[in-house]
Coordinates of C-alpha atoms and ligand atoms in Angstrom, one line a residue:
M1 CA -12.2 -17.6 9.6
K2 CA -10.7 -14.4 11.3
L3 CA -9.7 -16.4 14.4
L4 CA -7.9 -19.1 12.2
S5 CA -6.2 -16.3 10.3
A6 CA -5.1 -14.8 13.6
L7 CA -3.7 -18.3 14.8
K8 CA -2.0 -19.0 11.3
R9 CA -0.2 -15.5 11.4
C10 CA 2.6 -16.0 14.0
S11 CA 3.3 -12.6 15.4
V12 CA 6.5 -11.6 13.6
A13 CA 6.4 -8.4 15.4
L14 CA 5.9 -9.9 18.8
A15 CA 8.7 -12.3 18.0
A16 CA 11.1 -9.4 17.1
V17 CA 10.4 -7.8 20.5
A18 CA 11.1 -11.2 22.1
L19 CA 14.3 -11.5 20.0
A20 CA 15.6 -8.1 21.5
T21 CA 15.1 -9.6 24.9
V22 CA 16.7 -12.9 23.9
S23 CA 18.3 -14.7 27.3
L24 CA 19.1 -17.8 29.1
Q25 CA 16.2 -19.7 30.9
P26 CA 17.1 -19.9 34.6
A27 CA 18.8 -23.1 35.1
S28 CA 15.9 -24.1 37.6
A29 CA 13.4 -23.6 34.7
A30 CA 14.4 -27.1 33.1
P31 CA 14.4 -25.6 29.6
Q32 CA 12.0 -27.1 27.1
P33 CA 13.2 -26.4 23.7
I34 CA 11.0 -25.5 21.0
V35 CA 8.4 -27.2 23.5
G36 CA 9.4 -30.4 25.0
G37 CA 13.0 -30.9 23.4
E38 CA 16.7 -30.1 24.1
R39 CA 19.5 -28.0 23.1
A40 CA 21.1 -28.9 19.7
A41 CA 24.9 -29.3 20.0
Q42 CA 27.1 -26.6 18.1
G43 CA 27.3 -28.2 14.5
E44 CA 24.7 -30.6 15.0
F45 CA 22.2 -28.7 12.3
P46 CA 24.7 -26.3 10.3
F47 CA 22.1 -25.4 7.9
M48 CA 19.9 -23.6 10.7
V49 CA 19.9 -19.8 10.5
R50 CA 17.9 -17.1 12.6
L51 CA 16.4 -14.3 11.2
S52 CA 16.1 -10.9 12.5
M53 CA 12.4 -10.3 12.3
G54 CA 12.3 -13.4 14.6
C55 CA 11.9 -16.3 12.4
G56 CA 13.9 -19.4 11.5
G57 CA 15.2 -20.7 8.2
A58 CA 17.4 -23.1 6.6
L59 CA 20.5 -22.6 3.8
Y60 CA 18.9 -24.0 0.6
A61 CA 22.1 -22.7 -1.0
Q62 CA 24.9 -21.1 0.9
D63 CA 23.4 -17.7 -0.1
I64 CA 19.8 -18.5 0.0
V65 CA 17.5 -19.1 2.9
L66 CA 14.4 -21.0 2.6
T67 CA 11.8 -19.7 5.2
A68 CA 8.2 -19.1 5.6
A69 CA 6.2 -16.5 3.4
H70 CA 4.3 -15.2 6.7
C71 CA 7.9 -14.4 7.9
V72 CA 8.6 -11.8 5.1
D73 CA 6.7 -8.6 3.9
G74 CA 6.4 -9.3 0.3
S75 CA 8.9 -9.7 -2.8
G76 CA 11.7 -7.5 -4.4
N77 CA 15.0 -5.8 -3.2
D78 CA 15.3 -5.9 0.7
T79 CA 18.3 -5.2 2.8
S80 CA 16.5 -5.1 6.1
I81 CA 16.8 -8.7 7.2
T82 CA 20.0 -9.9 8.9
V83 CA 20.6 -13.7 8.9
T84 CA 22.7 -15.5 11.6
G85 CA 24.4 -18.6 10.9
G86 CA 27.1 -21.0 11.9
V87 CA 26.0 -21.3 15.5
A88 CA 23.6 -22.9 17.9
D89 CA 24.5 -20.2 20.6
L90 CA 23.1 -16.8 18.8
R91 CA 25.6 -15.0 21.3
S92 CA 28.7 -16.9 20.2
S93 CA 31.4 -14.8 18.6
D94 CA 31.5 -17.3 15.9
A95 CA 28.0 -16.2 14.7
V96 CA 28.2 -15.1 10.9
K97 CA 25.8 -12.2 10.3
V98 CA 24.8 -11.5 6.7
R99 CA 22.2 -9.0 5.2
S100 CA 19.5 -9.8 2.8
T101 CA 19.5 -8.5 -0.8
K102 CA 16.3 -9.8 -2.0
V103 CA 13.1 -11.7 -0.7
L104 CA 11.0 -13.7 -2.9
Q105 CA 7.7 -14.7 -1.3
A106 CA 5.6 -17.8 -2.6
P107 CA 3.7 -16.7 -5.7
G108 CA 0.1 -16.4 -4.8
Y109 CA 0.6 -16.4 -1.1
N110 CA -2.5 -14.9 0.5
G111 CA -2.2 -16.3 4.2
T112 CA -3.7 -19.7 3.5
G113 CA -1.2 -22.6 2.2
K114 CA 1.9 -21.6 0.1
D115 CA 3.7 -20.7 3.1
W116 CA 7.4 -20.4 2.1
A117 CA 9.8 -17.8 0.8
L118 CA 13.4 -17.3 -0.2
I119 CA 15.9 -14.7 0.9
K120 CA 19.1 -14.2 -1.2
L121 CA 22.3 -13.0 1.2
A122 CA 24.7 -10.5 0.3
R123 CA 27.2 -13.2 0.7
P124 CA 27.5 -17.1 1.2
I125 CA 27.4 -18.4 4.6
D126 CA 30.1 -21.1 4.6
Q127 CA 28.1 -23.8 6.0
P128 CA 26.2 -27.2 4.7
T129 CA 23.2 -26.8 3.1
L130 CA 19.9 -28.7 3.7
K131 CA 18.4 -30.5 0.7
I132 CA 14.8 -30.4 0.1
A133 CA 12.4 -33.4 -0.5
T134 CA 11.3 -33.4 -4.3
D135 CA 8.3 -35.9 -3.7
S136 CA 6.2 -37.2 -0.6
T137 CA 8.5 -40.4 0.0
Y138 CA 9.7 -38.8 3.3
D139 CA 6.5 -37.6 4.4
R140 CA 6.3 -40.1 7.0
G141 CA 7.8 -41.3 10.0
T142 CA 9.4 -38.9 12.4
F143 CA 11.0 -35.6 12.0
T144 CA 13.2 -33.4 13.8
V145 CA 12.3 -29.5 14.3
A146 CA 14.7 -27.0 15.4
G147 CA 14.5 -23.5 16.3
W148 CA 15.2 -20.6 18.7
G149 CA 11.6 -19.8 19.3
A150 CA 9.4 -20.0 22.5
D151 CA 10.1 -23.0 24.8
R152 CA 6.1 -22.8 25.6
E153 CA 3.1 -21.2 24.5
G154 CA 3.8 -17.3 25.3
G155 CA 7.4 -18.0 26.4
R156 CA 10.5 -16.3 25.4
Q157 CA 12.7 -16.6 22.3
Q158 CA 15.7 -18.7 23.0
R159 CA 19.4 -17.9 22.9
H160 CA 20.4 -21.7 22.4
L161 CA 19.0 -23.7 19.3
L162 CA 16.5 -26.1 20.6
K163 CA 15.5 -29.6 18.8
A164 CA 12.7 -31.9 19.2
E165 CA 11.3 -35.1 17.4
V166 CA 7.8 -35.2 16.3
P167 CA 5.9 -37.8 14.5
F168 CA 3.9 -37.5 11.1
V169 CA 0.2 -37.0 11.9
S170 CA -2.2 -38.0 8.8
D171 CA -4.1 -35.2 6.8
A172 CA -7.6 -36.8 8.2
D173 CA -6.4 -36.7 11.7
C174 CA -5.0 -33.0 11.2
Q175 CA -8.2 -31.9 9.4
S176 CA -10.1 -32.8 12.5
A177 CA -8.3 -30.3 14.4
Y178 CA -8.0 -27.7 11.5
R179 CA -11.1 -27.5 9.1
D180 CA -8.9 -25.2 6.8
L181 CA -5.9 -27.2 6.5
V182 CA -4.8 -27.2 2.8
P183 CA -4.0 -30.9 2.9
G184 CA -2.0 -30.8 -0.5
E185 CA 0.2 -27.9 0.6
E186 CA 0.5 -28.4 4.3
L187 CA 1.6 -31.7 6.4
C188 CA 1.2 -32.0 10.2
A189 CA 3.2 -33.5 13.0
G190 CA 2.9 -33.8 16.8
L191 CA 1.7 -35.9 19.6
L192 CA -2.1 -35.8 19.3
D193 CA -2.8 -38.1 22.3
T194 CA -0.5 -36.3 24.9
G195 CA 0.9 -33.0 23.2
G196 CA 3.9 -31.8 24.8
V197 CA 6.3 -31.6 21.9
D198 CA 6.0 -28.9 19.3
S199 CA 7.4 -26.1 17.5
C200 CA 6.2 -22.6 18.7
Q201 CA 6.3 -19.0 18.1
G202 CA 9.6 -17.8 16.8
D203 CA 10.3 -21.3 15.1
S204 CA 8.1 -20.3 12.1
G205 CA 10.1 -20.7 9.0
G206 CA 12.5 -22.9 10.2
P207 CA 12.9 -26.5 8.9
M208 CA 11.3 -29.8 9.8
F209 CA 13.3 -32.6 8.6
R210 CA 14.4 -36.4 8.7
K211 CA 17.1 -38.5 7.4
D212 CA 16.8 -40.0 3.9
D213 CA 17.7 -43.4 2.6
A214 CA 21.5 -42.2 2.1
D215 CA 21.3 -41.2 5.9
E216 CA 21.4 -37.4 4.9
W217 CA 19.1 -34.7 6.3
I218 CA 16.4 -33.8 4.2
Q219 CA 13.8 -31.0 4.6
V220 CA 10.2 -32.0 4.6
G221 CA 8.4 -29.2 6.3
I222 CA 8.6 -25.6 7.2
V223 CA 7.4 -24.4 10.4
S224 CA 3.9 -22.7 9.5
W225 CA 1.2 -22.4 12.2
G226 CA -0.9 -24.2 14.8
R227 CA -3.3 -23.8 17.7
G228 CA -1.1 -22.7 20.4
C229 CA 2.1 -25.0 21.1
A230 CA 2.0 -28.5 22.0
R231 CA -1.7 -29.0 22.9
P232 CA -3.1 -32.4 22.7
D233 CA -5.2 -32.8 19.6
Y234 CA -3.6 -29.9 17.9
P235 CA -0.6 -30.8 15.9
G236 CA 1.9 -28.4 14.3
V237 CA 1.3 -27.5 10.8
Y238 CA 4.1 -27.3 8.2
T239 CA 4.5 -26.3 4.8
E240 CA 4.6 -29.7 2.6
V241 CA 8.2 -28.8 1.0
S242 CA 7.8 -31.5 -1.7
H243 CA 4.8 -30.0 -3.1
F244 CA 6.5 -26.7 -3.7
A245 CA 10.1 -28.0 -4.4
S246 CA 9.9 -27.2 -8.4
G247 CA 8.7 -23.8 -7.6
I248 CA 11.4 -23.3 -5.1
A249 CA 14.1 -24.5 -7.4
S250 CA 13.1 -22.3 -10.2
A251 CA 12.5 -19.4 -7.8
A252 CA 16.1 -19.8 -6.3
A253 CA 17.3 -20.0 -9.9
S254 CA 15.9 -16.5 -10.5
L255 CA 17.4 -14.9 -7.3
Ligands
4AZ301 C1 4.2 -19.2 15.4 O1 3.5 -18.5 16.3 C2 4.0 -20.7 15.7 N1 2.8 -25.3 17.2 C3 4.9 -21.6 15.1 C4 4.3 -23.0 15.2 C5 3.3 -23.4 15.9 C6 2.6 -22.5 16.4 C7 3.0 -21.1 16.4 C8 3.0 -24.8 15.9 O2 5.4 -18.8 15.0

């Protein structure tokens, strides 16, 4: 239990330190986004934001970010978080930086499941938002995950946004890896047989998304936890957004 708890709580402090030293990979290192991905183009995922404690997030509204509960300290007025939006390159002069005003951590969050939180911004970021799934229709197929997190287990945080595609993994298969998966509140994605593609440390809180029937991006997951990154048999675990959609909507309305 202790071990799994540790695995689940992606080290925000470590990520924050890594963020301070964010830098380009040497050209010779063949950058592996996220893990096993590639660079996203400027404007490709305009709803993506980076949080100053070293997590990702998505614009649920222009002044509200959806992220992971484990990325924040609790609920209440909080001006300590800086949210960077509008850029794939965090060092771009076009980066928009906005402070938080409030944080709302999922009610009942205790470190298992319920890994979502909202951050209210001091002013809107003028970018398209990412709609969230409200039922399980899109909890299947192939997903895109993006973030500025490590490009390998133990790797450094990234200057440029990385993206990767990961296939859905059934609850049954995921439970063979993780005994304490909360199947109603979490969904899994990754390459069970080979590994090699995954979210990783510092991607936490960022969205996992796909196209819906209207060919628009829809968020189905929030990067939450996993055993290492991109290991065979150990998929990434994501908050099942549709399960919390009504709670997220009412929480957002209260901010
Ligand atoms: C983390 O520490 C983390 N492979 C995020 C995602 C995954 C593992 C760790 C999934 O933020």
